[in-house]
């Protein structure tokens, strides 16, 4: 019985960390967005102003999943970083429960 409990706990733990690593970390994403995206996307940047509200959740996912952005601009960002940024933007997209204009 003890062994079974141990296995259940172990499985639950592994499942929860696997899930946690899959979704990005929006707090880190916010920081990274300010640091890595705002350089070109503040209100007079070369890429035009971009905020989480610029797009809907679906549009953000499309942009990141299909890597539609000019690739050179994103070379300094790891896959992990992009995942975090994607999560932040998604959480505060125009059609999200908490839209945000700025990071
Ligand atoms: C080196 C400058 C630069 C950086 C850094 C940069 N961008 Fe851009 N971005 C651009 C330019 C220039 C455009 C517009 C022209 C284009 O699409 O090639 C653009 C376009 C966009 C668009 C509009 C694309 C569309 O199809 O509507 C979004 C959204 C966007 N960027 C988001 C981001 C995000 C998020 C980041 C950070 C992960 C980022 N950008 C980092 C330069 C940059």
Short mmCIF file of C-alpha atoms and ligand atoms in Angstrom, two decimals:
data_model
loop_
_atom_site.label_atom_id
_atom_site.label_comp_id
_atom_site.label_asym_id
_atom_site.label_seq_id
_atom_site.Cartn_x
_atom_site.Cartn_y
_atom_site.Cartn_z
CA UNK A 1 0.00 0.00 0.00
CA UNK A 2 2.81 2.40 0.87
CA UNK A 3 4.51 1.60 -2.37
CA UNK A 4 1.38 2.33 -4.35
CA UNK A 5 1.01 5.69 -2.66
CA UNK A 6 4.61 6.47 -3.47
CA UNK A 7 4.07 5.65 -7.12
CA UNK A 8 0.94 7.77 -7.31
CA UNK A 9 2.75 10.71 -5.75
CA UNK A 10 5.66 10.28 -8.11
CA UNK A 11 3.43 10.15 -11.18
CA UNK A 12 1.50 13.21 -10.03
CA UNK A 13 4.73 15.09 -9.44
CA UNK A 14 6.21 14.24 -12.82
CA UNK A 15 2.94 15.10 -14.55
CA UNK A 16 2.75 18.50 -12.84
CA UNK A 17 6.31 19.51 -13.62
CA UNK A 18 5.98 18.34 -17.22
CA UNK A 19 2.90 20.48 -17.55
CA UNK A 20 4.61 23.44 -15.92
CA UNK A 21 7.50 23.32 -18.32
CA UNK A 22 5.19 23.16 -21.29
CA UNK A 23 3.34 26.42 -20.71
CA UNK A 24 5.56 29.48 -20.57
CA UNK A 25 6.21 31.62 -17.51
CA UNK A 26 4.28 34.87 -18.09
CA UNK A 27 6.20 36.82 -15.45
CA UNK A 28 9.48 36.10 -17.13
CA UNK A 29 7.79 36.71 -20.45
CA UNK A 30 6.77 40.21 -19.46
CA UNK A 31 10.33 41.05 -18.51
CA UNK A 32 11.68 39.55 -21.73
CA UNK A 33 9.08 41.33 -23.82
CA UNK A 34 10.18 44.68 -22.41
CA UNK A 35 13.81 43.83 -22.84
CA UNK A 36 13.76 42.10 -26.20
CA UNK A 37 10.73 43.31 -28.11
CA UNK A 38 10.21 46.87 -26.95
CA UNK A 39 13.56 47.87 -28.39
CA UNK A 40 11.90 47.82 -31.82
CA UNK A 41 8.29 48.07 -30.73
CA UNK A 42 7.83 51.09 -28.49
CA UNK A 43 5.65 53.87 -29.87
CA UNK A 44 8.30 55.22 -32.21
CA UNK A 45 10.27 52.06 -32.88
CA UNK A 46 10.99 50.71 -36.33
CA UNK A 47 8.50 47.87 -35.97
CA UNK A 48 5.62 50.07 -34.77
CA UNK A 49 4.12 49.85 -31.30
CA UNK A 50 3.27 46.33 -30.17
CA UNK A 51 1.52 45.52 -26.88
CA UNK A 52 -0.26 42.36 -25.71
CA UNK A 53 -3.49 43.97 -26.90
CA UNK A 54 -2.21 44.32 -30.44
CA UNK A 55 -3.48 40.85 -31.21
CA UNK A 56 -5.98 38.25 -30.10
CA UNK A 57 -4.94 35.03 -28.39
CA UNK A 58 -5.32 33.13 -31.62
CA UNK A 59 -3.24 35.63 -33.53
CA UNK A 60 -0.42 35.50 -30.98
CA UNK A 61 -0.33 31.72 -31.14
CA UNK A 62 -0.23 31.86 -34.89
CA UNK A 63 2.62 34.37 -34.89
CA UNK A 64 4.74 32.31 -32.50
CA UNK A 65 3.85 28.81 -33.60
CA UNK A 66 4.46 29.57 -37.24
CA UNK A 67 7.38 31.89 -36.52
CA UNK A 68 5.95 34.51 -38.82
CA UNK A 69 8.18 37.27 -37.51
CA UNK A 70 11.29 38.38 -39.37
CA UNK A 71 13.63 35.68 -38.05
CA UNK A 72 16.74 37.85 -37.62
CA UNK A 73 15.06 39.91 -34.91
CA UNK A 74 14.46 36.83 -32.76
CA UNK A 75 17.84 35.11 -33.02
CA UNK A 76 18.95 36.23 -29.54
CA UNK A 77 15.95 34.58 -27.95
CA UNK A 78 15.93 30.93 -26.96
CA UNK A 79 12.92 28.73 -27.55
CA UNK A 80 12.29 28.92 -23.82
CA UNK A 81 12.33 32.74 -23.88
CA UNK A 82 9.91 32.85 -26.77
CA UNK A 83 7.59 30.46 -24.98
CA UNK A 84 7.55 32.77 -21.95
CA UNK A 85 6.89 35.83 -24.09
CA UNK A 86 4.17 34.01 -25.98
CA UNK A 87 2.51 33.09 -22.67
CA UNK A 88 2.61 36.68 -21.43
CA UNK A 89 1.17 38.09 -24.65
CA UNK A 90 -1.48 35.37 -24.80
CA UNK A 91 -2.56 35.98 -21.19
CA UNK A 92 -3.11 39.67 -21.88
CA UNK A 93 -4.28 39.61 -25.50
CA UNK A 94 -7.11 41.80 -26.75
CA UNK A 95 -9.69 39.07 -26.18
CA UNK A 96 -8.18 37.74 -22.93
CA UNK A 97 -9.82 38.23 -19.51
CA UNK A 98 -7.11 40.78 -18.62
CA UNK A 99 -6.08 42.79 -21.67
CA UNK A 100 -3.01 44.97 -21.20
CA UNK A 101 -1.77 47.83 -23.27
CA UNK A 102 1.76 47.67 -22.07
CA UNK A 103 4.30 45.25 -20.64
C1 LIG B 1 15.21 44.19 -34.43
C2 LIG B 1 13.91 44.79 -34.29
C3 LIG B 1 12.74 43.92 -33.82
C4 LIG B 1 12.67 43.17 -32.67
C5 LIG B 1 13.74 42.94 -31.62
C6 LIG B 1 11.34 42.62 -32.66
N1 LIG B 1 10.63 43.03 -33.75
FE1 LIG B 1 8.65 42.64 -34.14
N2 LIG B 1 8.83 43.62 -35.94
C7 LIG B 1 9.94 44.32 -36.37
C8 LIG B 1 9.64 44.95 -37.65
C9 LIG B 1 10.60 45.81 -38.45
C10 LIG B 1 8.30 44.58 -37.96
C11 LIG B 1 7.45 44.99 -39.17
C12 LIG B 1 7.93 44.46 -40.46
C13 LIG B 1 7.91 42.97 -40.58
O1 LIG B 1 6.89 42.31 -40.27
O2 LIG B 1 8.93 42.43 -41.05
C14 LIG B 1 7.82 43.77 -36.86
C15 LIG B 1 6.55 43.25 -36.78
C16 LIG B 1 5.99 42.69 -35.65
C17 LIG B 1 4.60 42.36 -35.47
C18 LIG B 1 3.51 42.54 -36.50
C19 LIG B 1 3.49 41.32 -37.40
C20 LIG B 1 2.17 41.09 -38.03
O3 LIG B 1 2.13 40.26 -38.94
O4 LIG B 1 1.18 41.69 -37.64
C21 LIG B 1 4.47 41.83 -34.23
C22 LIG B 1 3.19 41.34 -33.57
C23 LIG B 1 5.79 41.79 -33.63
N3 LIG B 1 6.69 42.33 -34.51
C24 LIG B 1 6.07 41.28 -32.39
C25 LIG B 1 7.34 41.18 -31.86
C26 LIG B 1 7.65 40.50 -30.60
C27 LIG B 1 6.63 39.80 -29.74
C28 LIG B 1 8.98 40.63 -30.41
C29 LIG B 1 9.83 40.07 -29.27
C30 LIG B 1 9.80 38.62 -29.09
C31 LIG B 1 9.52 41.41 -31.52
N4 LIG B 1 8.49 41.69 -32.37
C32 LIG B 1 10.85 41.78 -31.64
C33 LIG B 1 11.14 44.46 -35.70
C34 LIG B 1 11.46 43.83 -34.50
#
